[in-house]
Amino acid sequence: VMIEPERAKAEILSLVHPYSYQVRFNECVKRGEAFFDTPDCCLSPLTYDVALSAAGSVIRATELIMSGECVNA
């Protein structure tokens, strides 16, 4: 089953990353900075959107497995 990527919502991400972290991360991307906090966390103009889509897709895949609609992801 193919599922469309979904962007994770800030409220859900706040369970892992405080809202202030999310804002700071997005601001670094918008400013065009090359790194976030450390050189091993590279940024590009699409990094924030890709991160939200990746997290949201993992959440959705987990929901589908837990509901029995899928057996794996």
N, CA, C and O atoms as a Maestro MAE file, in Angstrom:
{
 s_m_m2io_version
 :::
 2.0.0
}

f_m_ct {
 s_m_title
 :::
 protein
 m_atom[292] {
  # First column is atom index #
  i_m_mmod_type
  r_m_x_coord
  r_m_y_coord
  r_m_z_coord
  i_m_residue_number
  s_m_chain_name
  s_m_pdb_residue_name
  s_m_pdb_atom_name
  i_m_atomic_number
  :::
  1 25 0.847 -1.178 0.000 1 A "VAL " " N  " 7
  2 3 0.000 0.000 0.000 1 A "VAL " " CA " 6
  3 2 0.887 1.233 0.000 1 A "VAL " " C  " 6
  4 15 1.771 1.369 0.846 1 A "VAL " " O  " 8
  5 25 0.654 2.120 -0.935 2 A "MET " " N  " 7
  6 3 1.389 3.383 -0.977 2 A "MET " " CA " 6
  7 2 0.570 4.435 -0.241 2 A "MET " " C  " 6
  8 15 -0.640 4.548 -0.439 2 A "MET " " O  " 8
  9 25 1.230 5.188 0.594 3 A "ILE " " N  " 7
  10 3 0.543 6.279 1.280 3 A "ILE " " CA " 6
  11 2 1.214 7.593 0.908 3 A "ILE " " C  " 6
  12 15 2.425 7.656 0.696 3 A "ILE " " O  " 8
  13 25 0.415 8.621 0.835 4 A "GLU " " N  " 7
  14 3 0.944 9.944 0.544 4 A "GLU " " CA " 6
  15 2 1.658 10.491 1.782 4 A "GLU " " C  " 6
  16 15 1.190 10.291 2.903 4 A "GLU " " O  " 8
  17 25 2.771 11.171 1.590 5 A "PRO " " N  " 7
  18 3 3.449 11.772 2.744 5 A "PRO " " CA " 6
  19 2 2.550 12.800 3.427 5 A "PRO " " C  " 6
  20 15 1.818 13.540 2.770 5 A "PRO " " O  " 8
  21 25 2.618 12.829 4.727 6 A "GLU " " N  " 7
  22 3 1.873 13.806 5.516 6 A "GLU " " CA " 6
  23 2 2.859 14.576 6.376 6 A "GLU " " C  " 6
  24 15 3.790 13.995 6.934 6 A "GLU " " O  " 8
  25 25 2.659 15.866 6.483 7 A "ARG " " N  " 7
  26 3 3.525 16.671 7.357 7 A "ARG " " CA " 6
  27 2 3.102 16.464 8.810 7 A "ARG " " C  " 6
  28 15 1.916 16.503 9.137 7 A "ARG " " O  " 8
  29 25 4.076 16.248 9.660 8 A "ALA " " N  " 7
  30 3 3.796 16.129 11.089 8 A "ALA " " CA " 6
  31 2 3.378 17.491 11.640 8 A "ALA " " C  " 6
  32 15 3.873 18.531 11.207 8 A "ALA " " O  " 8
  33 25 2.475 17.462 12.583 9 A "LYS " " N  " 7
  34 3 2.010 18.693 13.226 9 A "LYS " " CA " 6
  35 2 2.927 19.055 14.393 9 A "LYS " " C  " 6
  36 15 3.479 18.178 15.058 9 A "LYS " " O  " 8
  37 25 3.080 20.349 14.628 10 A "ALA " " N  " 7
  38 3 3.966 20.847 15.681 10 A "ALA " " CA " 6
  39 2 3.599 20.261 17.045 10 A "ALA " " C  " 6
  40 15 4.481 19.974 17.855 10 A "ALA " " O  " 8
  41 25 2.301 20.082 17.299 11 A "GLU " " N  " 7
  42 3 1.879 19.550 18.603 11 A "GLU " " CA " 6
  43 2 2.427 18.144 18.828 11 A "GLU " " C  " 6
  44 15 2.869 17.807 19.927 11 A "GLU " " O  " 8
  45 25 2.393 17.330 17.779 12 A "ILE " " N  " 7
  46 3 2.906 15.962 17.899 12 A "ILE " " CA " 6
  47 2 4.430 15.974 18.024 12 A "ILE " " C  " 6
  48 15 4.995 15.258 18.851 12 A "ILE " " O  " 8
  49 25 5.086 16.787 17.204 13 A "LEU " " N  " 7
  50 3 6.548 16.875 17.283 13 A "LEU " " CA " 6
  51 2 7.017 17.375 18.645 13 A "LEU " " C  " 6
  52 15 8.119 17.052 19.089 13 A "LEU " " O  " 8
  53 25 6.170 18.165 19.303 14 A "SER " " N  " 7
  54 3 6.531 18.693 20.626 14 A "SER " " CA " 6
  55 2 6.680 17.600 21.673 14 A "SER " " C  " 6
  56 15 7.236 17.837 22.746 14 A "SER " " O  " 8
  57 25 6.189 16.409 21.370 15 A "LEU " " N  " 7
  58 3 6.396 15.282 22.279 15 A "LEU " " CA " 6
  59 2 7.866 14.860 22.286 15 A "LEU " " C  " 6
  60 15 8.335 14.233 23.236 15 A "LEU " " O  " 8
  61 25 8.590 15.214 21.214 16 A "VAL " " N  " 7
  62 3 10.003 14.857 21.086 16 A "VAL " " CA " 6
  63 2 10.892 16.094 21.106 16 A "VAL " " C  " 6
  64 15 11.925 16.119 21.776 16 A "VAL " " O  " 8
  65 25 10.481 17.117 20.367 17 A "HIS " " N  " 7
  66 3 11.268 18.354 20.261 17 A "HIS " " CA " 6
  67 2 10.410 19.525 20.734 17 A "HIS " " C  " 6
  68 15 9.331 19.751 20.188 17 A "HIS " " O  " 8
  69 25 10.864 20.269 21.732 18 A "PRO " " N  " 7
  70 3 10.088 21.431 22.192 18 A "PRO " " CA " 6
  71 2 9.806 22.379 21.018 18 A "PRO " " C  " 6
  72 15 10.576 22.454 20.061 18 A "PRO " " O  " 8
  73 25 8.700 23.087 21.119 19 A "TYR " " N  " 7
  74 3 8.312 24.015 20.054 19 A "TYR " " CA " 6
  75 2 9.425 25.015 19.761 19 A "TYR " " C  " 6
  76 15 9.653 25.363 18.603 19 A "TYR " " O  " 8
  77 25 10.121 25.481 20.798 20 A "SER " " N  " 7
  78 3 11.216 26.441 20.595 20 A "SER " " CA " 6
  79 2 12.323 25.847 19.720 20 A "SER " " C  " 6
  80 15 12.937 26.566 18.932 20 A "SER " " O  " 8
  81 25 12.581 24.560 19.850 21 A "TYR " " N  " 7
  82 3 13.571 23.865 19.013 21 A "TYR " " CA " 6
  83 2 13.097 23.843 17.569 21 A "TYR " " C  " 6
  84 15 13.876 24.102 16.651 21 A "TYR " " O  " 8
  85 25 11.817 23.533 17.366 22 A "GLN " " N  " 7
  86 3 11.252 23.485 16.022 22 A "GLN " " CA " 6
  87 2 11.356 24.845 15.333 22 A "GLN " " C  " 6
  88 15 11.711 24.930 14.158 22 A "GLN " " O  " 8
  89 25 11.045 25.901 16.075 23 A "VAL " " N  " 7
  90 3 11.115 27.260 15.523 23 A "VAL " " CA " 6
  91 2 12.556 27.610 15.172 23 A "VAL " " C  " 6
  92 15 12.821 28.152 14.099 23 A "VAL " " O  " 8
  93 25 13.480 27.305 16.063 24 A "ARG " " N  " 7
  94 3 14.896 27.612 15.835 24 A "ARG " " CA " 6
  95 2 15.417 26.855 14.618 24 A "ARG " " C  " 6
  96 15 16.170 27.405 13.815 24 A "ARG " " O  " 8
  97 25 15.018 25.602 14.486 25 A "PHE " " N  " 7
  98 3 15.410 24.779 13.339 25 A "PHE " " CA " 6
  99 2 14.893 25.397 12.043 25 A "PHE " " C  " 6
  100 15 15.648 25.556 11.083 25 A "PHE " " O  " 8
  101 25 13.616 25.744 12.014 26 A "ASN " " N  " 7
  102 3 13.009 26.341 10.825 26 A "ASN " " CA " 6
  103 2 13.659 27.684 10.492 26 A "ASN " " C  " 6
  104 15 13.885 27.983 9.319 26 A "ASN " " O  " 8
  105 25 13.957 28.485 11.495 27 A "GLU " " N  " 7
  106 3 14.599 29.783 11.254 27 A "GLU " " CA " 6
  107 2 15.984 29.616 10.638 27 A "GLU " " C  " 6
  108 15 16.367 30.392 9.763 27 A "GLU " " O  " 8
  109 25 16.732 28.621 11.080 28 A "CYS " " N  " 7
  110 3 18.054 28.362 10.499 28 A "CYS " " CA " 6
  111 2 17.925 27.992 9.022 28 A "CYS " " C  " 6
  112 15 18.713 28.446 8.192 28 A "CYS " " O  " 8
  113 25 16.933 27.170 8.701 29 A "VAL " " N  " 7
  114 3 16.702 26.792 7.307 29 A "VAL " " CA " 6
  115 2 16.343 28.026 6.486 29 A "VAL " " C  " 6
  116 15 16.885 28.231 5.400 29 A "VAL " " O  " 8
  117 25 15.434 28.846 6.999 30 A "LYS " " N  " 7
  118 3 14.996 30.046 6.274 30 A "LYS " " CA " 6
  119 2 16.141 31.027 6.037 30 A "LYS " " C  " 6
  120 15 16.180 31.701 5.008 30 A "LYS " " O  " 8
  121 25 17.072 31.107 6.986 31 A "ARG " " N  " 7
  122 3 18.221 32.008 6.835 31 A "ARG " " CA " 6
  123 2 19.267 31.456 5.875 31 A "ARG " " C  " 6
  124 15 20.206 32.158 5.501 31 A "ARG " " O  " 8
  125 25 19.103 30.206 5.481 32 A "GLY " " N  " 7
  126 3 20.054 29.603 4.556 32 A "GLY " " CA " 6
  127 2 21.329 29.122 5.213 32 A "GLY " " C  " 6
  128 15 22.357 28.979 4.551 32 A "GLY " " O  " 8
  129 25 21.271 28.871 6.516 33 A "GLU " " N  " 7
  130 3 22.466 28.389 7.214 33 A "GLU " " CA " 6
  131 2 22.834 26.996 6.716 33 A "GLU " " C  " 6
  132 15 21.969 26.227 6.296 33 A "GLU " " O  " 8
  133 25 24.107 26.684 6.766 34 A "ALA " " N  " 7
  134 3 24.595 25.405 6.262 34 A "ALA " " CA " 6
  135 2 24.411 24.266 7.264 34 A "ALA " " C  " 6
  136 15 24.273 23.106 6.875 34 A "ALA " " O  " 8
  137 25 24.410 24.607 8.564 35 A "PHE " " N  " 7
  138 3 24.326 23.583 9.614 35 A "PHE " " CA " 6
  139 2 23.344 24.008 10.697 35 A "PHE " " C  " 6
  140 15 23.050 25.190 10.871 35 A "PHE " " O  " 8
  141 25 22.846 23.010 11.416 36 A "PHE " " N  " 7
  142 3 22.013 23.270 12.588 36 A "PHE " " CA " 6
  143 2 22.731 22.700 13.801 36 A "PHE " " C  " 6
  144 15 22.818 21.482 13.960 36 A "PHE " " O  " 8
  145 25 23.234 23.559 14.638 37 A "ASP " " N  " 7
  146 3 23.950 23.220 15.873 37 A "ASP " " CA " 6
  147 2 25.324 22.588 15.663 37 A "ASP " " C  " 6
  148 15 26.297 23.044 16.263 37 A "ASP " " O  " 8
  149 25 25.432 21.564 14.839 38 A "THR " " N  " 7
  150 3 26.710 20.889 14.620 38 A "THR " " CA " 6
  151 2 26.925 20.635 13.131 38 A "THR " " C  " 6
  152 15 25.957 20.562 12.374 38 A "THR " " O  " 8
  153 25 28.183 20.499 12.697 39 A "PRO " " N  " 7
  154 3 28.461 20.272 11.275 39 A "PRO " " CA " 6
  155 2 27.877 18.974 10.717 39 A "PRO " " C  " 6
  156 15 27.757 18.829 9.500 39 A "PRO " " O  " 8
  157 25 27.512 18.033 11.583 40 A "ASP " " N  " 7
  158 3 26.929 16.788 11.064 40 A "ASP " " CA " 6
  159 2 25.420 16.887 10.847 40 A "ASP " " C  " 6
  160 15 24.781 15.894 10.499 40 A "ASP " " O  " 8
  161 25 24.848 18.062 11.047 41 A "CYS " " N  " 7
  162 3 23.426 18.295 10.802 41 A "CYS " " CA " 6
  163 2 23.304 19.364 9.703 41 A "CYS " " C  " 6
  164 15 23.016 20.530 9.973 41 A "CYS " " O  " 8
  165 25 23.531 18.926 8.459 42 A "CYS " " N  " 7
  166 3 23.518 19.832 7.304 42 A "CYS " " CA " 6
  167 2 22.099 20.262 6.958 42 A "CYS " " C  " 6
  168 15 21.137 19.519 7.154 42 A "CYS " " O  " 8
  169 25 21.997 21.473 6.440 43 A "LEU " " N  " 7
  170 3 20.704 22.025 6.055 43 A "LEU " " CA " 6
  171 2 20.688 22.364 4.574 43 A "LEU " " C  " 6
  172 15 21.728 22.637 3.974 43 A "LEU " " O  " 8
  173 25 19.505 22.344 3.997 44 A "SER " " N  " 7
  174 3 19.274 22.816 2.635 44 A "SER " " CA " 6
  175 2 17.967 23.589 2.662 44 A "SER " " C  " 6
  176 15 17.283 23.580 3.685 44 A "SER " " O  " 8
  177 25 17.599 24.253 1.584 45 A "PRO " " N  " 7
  178 3 16.344 25.020 1.582 45 A "PRO " " CA " 6
  179 2 15.094 24.176 1.858 45 A "PRO " " C  " 6
  180 15 14.074 24.713 2.288 45 A "PRO " " O  " 8
  181 25 15.162 22.872 1.618 46 A "LEU " " N  " 7
  182 3 13.992 22.009 1.821 46 A "LEU " " CA " 6
  183 2 14.060 21.155 3.087 46 A "LEU " " C  " 6
  184 15 13.160 20.356 3.342 46 A "LEU " " O  " 8
  185 25 15.103 21.315 3.869 47 A "THR " " N  " 7
  186 3 15.307 20.445 5.034 47 A "THR " " CA " 6
  187 2 14.109 20.431 5.985 47 A "THR " " C  " 6
  188 15 13.685 19.362 6.425 47 A "THR " " O  " 8
  189 25 13.567 21.590 6.301 48 A "TYR " " N  " 7
  190 3 12.456 21.636 7.263 48 A "TYR " " CA " 6
  191 2 11.237 20.901 6.716 48 A "TYR " " C  " 6
  192 15 10.621 20.109 7.430 48 A "TYR " " O  " 8
  193 25 10.880 21.156 5.453 49 A "ASP " " N  " 7
  194 3 9.723 20.480 4.858 49 A "ASP " " CA " 6
  195 2 9.937 18.972 4.764 49 A "ASP " " C  " 6
  196 15 9.022 18.193 5.029 49 A "ASP " " O  " 8
  197 25 11.132 18.570 4.392 50 A "VAL " " N  " 7
  198 3 11.439 17.142 4.291 50 A "VAL " " CA " 6
  199 2 11.363 16.483 5.668 50 A "VAL " " C  " 6
  200 15 10.842 15.375 5.798 50 A "VAL " " O  " 8
  201 25 11.875 17.155 6.686 51 A "ALA " " N  " 7
  202 3 11.824 16.602 8.050 51 A "ALA " " CA " 6
  203 2 10.383 16.428 8.520 51 A "ALA " " C  " 6
  204 15 10.045 15.408 9.121 51 A "ALA " " O  " 8
  205 25 9.528 17.422 8.249 52 A "LEU " " N  " 7
  206 3 8.117 17.313 8.640 52 A "LEU " " CA " 6
  207 2 7.430 16.180 7.888 52 A "LEU " " C  " 6
  208 15 6.640 15.438 8.472 52 A "LEU " " O  " 8
  209 25 7.722 16.040 6.603 53 A "SER " " N  " 7
  210 3 7.122 14.965 5.808 53 A "SER " " CA " 6
  211 2 7.605 13.593 6.273 53 A "SER " " C  " 6
  212 15 6.815 12.653 6.351 53 A "SER " " O  " 8
  213 25 8.880 13.476 6.578 54 A "ALA " " N  " 7
  214 3 9.427 12.201 7.046 54 A "ALA " " CA " 6
  215 2 8.800 11.795 8.378 54 A "ALA " " C  " 6
  216 15 8.357 10.659 8.545 54 A "ALA " " O  " 8
  217 25 8.768 12.726 9.316 55 A "ALA " " N  " 7
  218 3 8.184 12.423 10.632 55 A "ALA " " CA " 6
  219 2 6.696 12.099 10.496 55 A "ALA " " C  " 6
  220 15 6.209 11.145 11.104 55 A "ALA " " O  " 8
  221 25 5.984 12.879 9.711 56 A "GLY " " N  " 7
  222 3 4.554 12.645 9.531 56 A "GLY " " CA " 6
  223 2 4.269 11.316 8.867 56 A "GLY " " C  " 6
  224 15 3.296 10.646 9.211 56 A "GLY " " O  " 8
  225 25 5.104 10.928 7.923 57 A "SER " " N  " 7
  226 3 4.904 9.654 7.238 57 A "SER " " CA " 6
  227 2 5.159 8.468 8.163 57 A "SER " " C  " 6
  228 15 4.456 7.461 8.089 57 A "SER " " O  " 8
  229 25 6.150 8.581 9.021 58 A "VAL " " N  " 7
  230 3 6.408 7.516 9.998 58 A "VAL " " CA " 6
  231 2 5.229 7.399 10.964 58 A "VAL " " C  " 6
  232 15 4.814 6.292 11.308 58 A "VAL " " O  " 8
  233 25 4.698 8.523 11.395 59 A "ILE " " N  " 7
  234 3 3.539 8.509 12.290 59 A "ILE " " CA " 6
  235 2 2.361 7.837 11.597 59 A "ILE " " C  " 6
  236 15 1.698 6.986 12.189 59 A "ILE " " O  " 8
  237 25 2.094 8.211 10.348 60 A "ARG " " N  " 7
  238 3 0.964 7.637 9.601 60 A "ARG " " CA " 6
  239 2 1.166 6.146 9.370 60 A "ARG " " C  " 6
  240 15 0.220 5.372 9.513 60 A "ARG " " O  " 8
  241 25 2.374 5.727 9.018 61 A "ALA " " N  " 7
  242 3 2.652 4.308 8.818 61 A "ALA " " CA " 6
  243 2 2.417 3.522 10.104 61 A "ALA " " C  " 6
  244 15 1.869 2.420 10.071 61 A "ALA " " O  " 8
  245 25 2.824 4.077 11.215 62 A "THR " " N  " 7
  246 3 2.601 3.420 12.511 62 A "THR " " CA " 6
  247 2 1.114 3.295 12.795 62 A "THR " " C  " 6
  248 15 0.659 2.253 13.268 62 A "THR " " O  " 8
  249 25 0.349 4.346 12.513 63 A "GLU " " N  " 7
  250 3 -1.109 4.292 12.705 63 A "GLU " " CA " 6
  251 2 -1.742 3.192 11.853 63 A "GLU " " C  " 6
  252 15 -2.613 2.460 12.322 63 A "GLU " " O  " 8
  253 25 -1.298 3.082 10.601 64 A "LEU " " N  " 7
  254 3 -1.854 2.056 9.707 64 A "LEU " " CA " 6
  255 2 -1.527 0.654 10.193 64 A "LEU " " C  " 6
  256 15 -2.368 -0.241 10.107 64 A "LEU " " O  " 8
  257 25 -0.321 0.448 10.701 65 A "ILE " " N  " 7
  258 3 0.053 -0.871 11.225 65 A "ILE " " CA " 6
  259 2 -0.732 -1.177 12.486 65 A "ILE " " C  " 6
  260 15 -1.255 -2.280 12.645 65 A "ILE " " O  " 8
  261 25 -0.816 -0.204 13.385 66 A "MET " " N  " 7
  262 3 -1.517 -0.432 14.650 66 A "MET " " CA " 6
  263 2 -3.007 -0.685 14.437 66 A "MET " " C  " 6
  264 15 -3.627 -1.405 15.219 66 A "MET " " O  " 8
  265 25 -3.585 -0.107 13.397 67 A "SER " " N  " 7
  266 3 -5.018 -0.304 13.120 67 A "SER " " CA " 6
  267 2 -5.276 -1.601 12.363 67 A "SER " " C  " 6
  268 15 -6.426 -2.018 12.224 67 A "SER " " O  " 8
  269 25 -4.219 -2.242 11.873 68 A "GLY " " N  " 7
  270 3 -4.374 -3.470 11.122 68 A "GLY " " CA " 6
  271 2 -4.580 -3.267 9.632 68 A "GLY " " C  " 6
  272 15 -4.754 -4.238 8.894 68 A "GLY " " O  " 8
  273 25 -4.563 -2.013 9.176 69 A "GLU " " N  " 7
  274 3 -4.732 -1.753 7.744 69 A "GLU " " CA " 6
  275 2 -3.522 -2.179 6.933 69 A "GLU " " C  " 6
  276 15 -3.641 -2.466 5.742 69 A "GLU " " O  " 8
  277 25 -2.352 -2.223 7.573 70 A "CYS " " N  " 7
  278 3 -1.108 -2.696 6.945 70 A "CYS " " CA " 6
  279 2 -0.425 -3.649 7.917 70 A "CYS " " C  " 6
  280 15 -0.623 -3.576 9.130 70 A "CYS " " O  " 8
  281 25 0.383 -4.546 7.355 71 A "VAL " " N  " 7
  282 3 1.106 -5.469 8.236 71 A "VAL " " CA " 6
  283 2 2.559 -5.056 8.440 71 A "VAL " " C  " 6
  284 15 3.210 -5.517 9.378 71 A "VAL " " O  " 8
  285 25 3.074 -4.185 7.562 72 A "ASN " " N  " 7
  286 3 4.441 -3.672 7.736 72 A "ASN " " CA " 6
  287 2 4.578 -2.366 6.987 72 A "ASN " " C  " 6
  288 15 3.697 -1.971 6.224 72 A "ASN " " O  " 8
  289 25 5.685 -1.712 7.214 73 A "ALA " " N  " 7
  290 3 5.934 -0.442 6.526 73 A "ALA " " CA " 6
  291 2 7.390 -0.329 6.172 73 A "ALA " " C  " 6
  292 15 7.808 0.670 5.586 73 A "ALA " " O  " 8
  :::
 }
 m_bond[291] {
  # First column is bond index #
  i_m_from
  i_m_to
  i_m_order
  :::
  1 1 2 1
  2 2 3 1
  3 3 4 2
  4 3 5 1
  5 5 6 1
  6 6 7 1
  7 7 8 2
  8 7 9 1
  9 9 10 1
  10 10 11 1
  11 11 12 2
  12 11 13 1
  13 13 14 1
  14 14 15 1
  15 15 16 2
  16 15 17 1
  17 17 18 1
  18 18 19 1
  19 19 20 2
  20 19 21 1
  21 21 22 1
  22 22 23 1
  23 23 24 2
  24 23 25 1
  25 25 26 1
  26 26 27 1
  27 27 28 2
  28 27 29 1
  29 29 30 1
  30 30 31 1
  31 31 32 2
  32 31 33 1
  33 33 34 1
  34 34 35 1
  35 35 36 2
  36 35 37 1
  37 37 38 1
  38 38 39 1
  39 39 40 2
  40 39 41 1
  41 41 42 1
  42 42 43 1
  43 43 44 2
  44 43 45 1
  45 45 46 1
  46 46 47 1
  47 47 48 2
  48 47 49 1
  49 49 50 1
  50 50 51 1
  51 51 52 2
  52 51 53 1
  53 53 54 1
  54 54 55 1
  55 55 56 2
  56 55 57 1
  57 57 58 1
  58 58 59 1
  59 59 60 2
  60 59 61 1
  61 61 62 1
  62 62 63 1
  63 63 64 2
  64 63 65 1
  65 65 66 1
  66 66 67 1
  67 67 68 2
  68 67 69 1
  69 69 70 1
  70 70 71 1
  71 71 72 2
  72 71 73 1
  73 73 74 1
  74 74 75 1
  75 75 76 2
  76 75 77 1
  77 77 78 1
  78 78 79 1
  79 79 80 2
  80 79 81 1
  81 81 82 1
  82 82 83 1
  83 83 84 2
  84 83 85 1
  85 85 86 1
  86 86 87 1
  87 87 88 2
  88 87 89 1
  89 89 90 1
  90 90 91 1
  91 91 92 2
  92 91 93 1
  93 93 94 1
  94 94 95 1
  95 95 96 2
  96 95 97 1
  97 97 98 1
  98 98 99 1
  99 99 100 2
  100 99 101 1
  101 101 102 1
  102 102 103 1
  103 103 104 2
  104 103 105 1
  105 105 106 1
  106 106 107 1
  107 107 108 2
  108 107 109 1
  109 109 110 1
  110 110 111 1
  111 111 112 2
  112 111 113 1
  113 113 114 1
  114 114 115 1
  115 115 116 2
  116 115 117 1
  117 117 118 1
  118 118 119 1
  119 119 120 2
  120 119 121 1
  121 121 122 1
  122 122 123 1
  123 123 124 2
  124 123 125 1
  125 125 126 1
  126 126 127 1
  127 127 128 2
  128 127 129 1
  129 129 130 1
  130 130 131 1
  131 131 132 2
  132 131 133 1
  133 133 134 1
  134 134 135 1
  135 135 136 2
  136 135 137 1
  137 137 138 1
  138 138 139 1
  139 139 140 2
  140 139 141 1
  141 141 142 1
  142 142 143 1
  143 143 144 2
  144 143 145 1
  145 145 146 1
  146 146 147 1
  147 147 148 2
  148 147 149 1
  149 149 150 1
  150 150 151 1
  151 151 152 2
  152 151 153 1
  153 153 154 1
  154 154 155 1
  155 155 156 2
  156 155 157 1
  157 157 158 1
  158 158 159 1
  159 159 160 2
  160 159 161 1
  161 161 162 1
  162 162 163 1
  163 163 164 2
  164 163 165 1
  165 165 166 1
  166 166 167 1
  167 167 168 2
  168 167 169 1
  169 169 170 1
  170 170 171 1
  171 171 172 2
  172 171 173 1
  173 173 174 1
  174 174 175 1
  175 175 176 2
  176 175 177 1
  177 177 178 1
  178 178 179 1
  179 179 180 2
  180 179 181 1
  181 181 182 1
  182 182 183 1
  183 183 184 2
  184 183 185 1
  185 185 186 1
  186 186 187 1
  187 187 188 2
  188 187 189 1
  189 189 190 1
  190 190 191 1
  191 191 192 2
  192 191 193 1
  193 193 194 1
  194 194 195 1
  195 195 196 2
  196 195 197 1
  197 197 198 1
  198 198 199 1
  199 199 200 2
  200 199 201 1
  201 201 202 1
  202 202 203 1
  203 203 204 2
  204 203 205 1
  205 205 206 1
  206 206 207 1
  207 207 208 2
  208 207 209 1
  209 209 210 1
  210 210 211 1
  211 211 212 2
  212 211 213 1
  213 213 214 1
  214 214 215 1
  215 215 216 2
  216 215 217 1
  217 217 218 1
  218 218 219 1
  219 219 220 2
  220 219 221 1
  221 221 222 1
  222 222 223 1
  223 223 224 2
  224 223 225 1
  225 225 226 1
  226 226 227 1
  227 227 228 2
  228 227 229 1
  229 229 230 1
  230 230 231 1
  231 231 232 2
  232 231 233 1
  233 233 234 1
  234 234 235 1
  235 235 236 2
  236 235 237 1
  237 237 238 1
  238 238 239 1
  239 239 240 2
  240 239 241 1
  241 241 242 1
  242 242 243 1
  243 243 244 2
  244 243 245 1
  245 245 246 1
  246 246 247 1
  247 247 248 2
  248 247 249 1
  249 249 250 1
  250 250 251 1
  251 251 252 2
  252 251 253 1
  253 253 254 1
  254 254 255 1
  255 255 256 2
  256 255 257 1
  257 257 258 1
  258 258 259 1
  259 259 260 2
  260 259 261 1
  261 261 262 1
  262 262 263 1
  263 263 264 2
  264 263 265 1
  265 265 266 1
  266 266 267 1
  267 267 268 2
  268 267 269 1
  269 269 270 1
  270 270 271 1
  271 271 272 2
  272 271 273 1
  273 273 274 1
  274 274 275 1
  275 275 276 2
  276 275 277 1
  277 277 278 1
  278 278 279 1
  279 279 280 2
  280 279 281 1
  281 281 282 1
  282 282 283 1
  283 283 284 2
  284 283 285 1
  285 285 286 1
  286 286 287 1
  287 287 288 2
  288 287 289 1
  289 289 290 1
  290 290 291 1
  291 291 292 2
  :::
 }
}
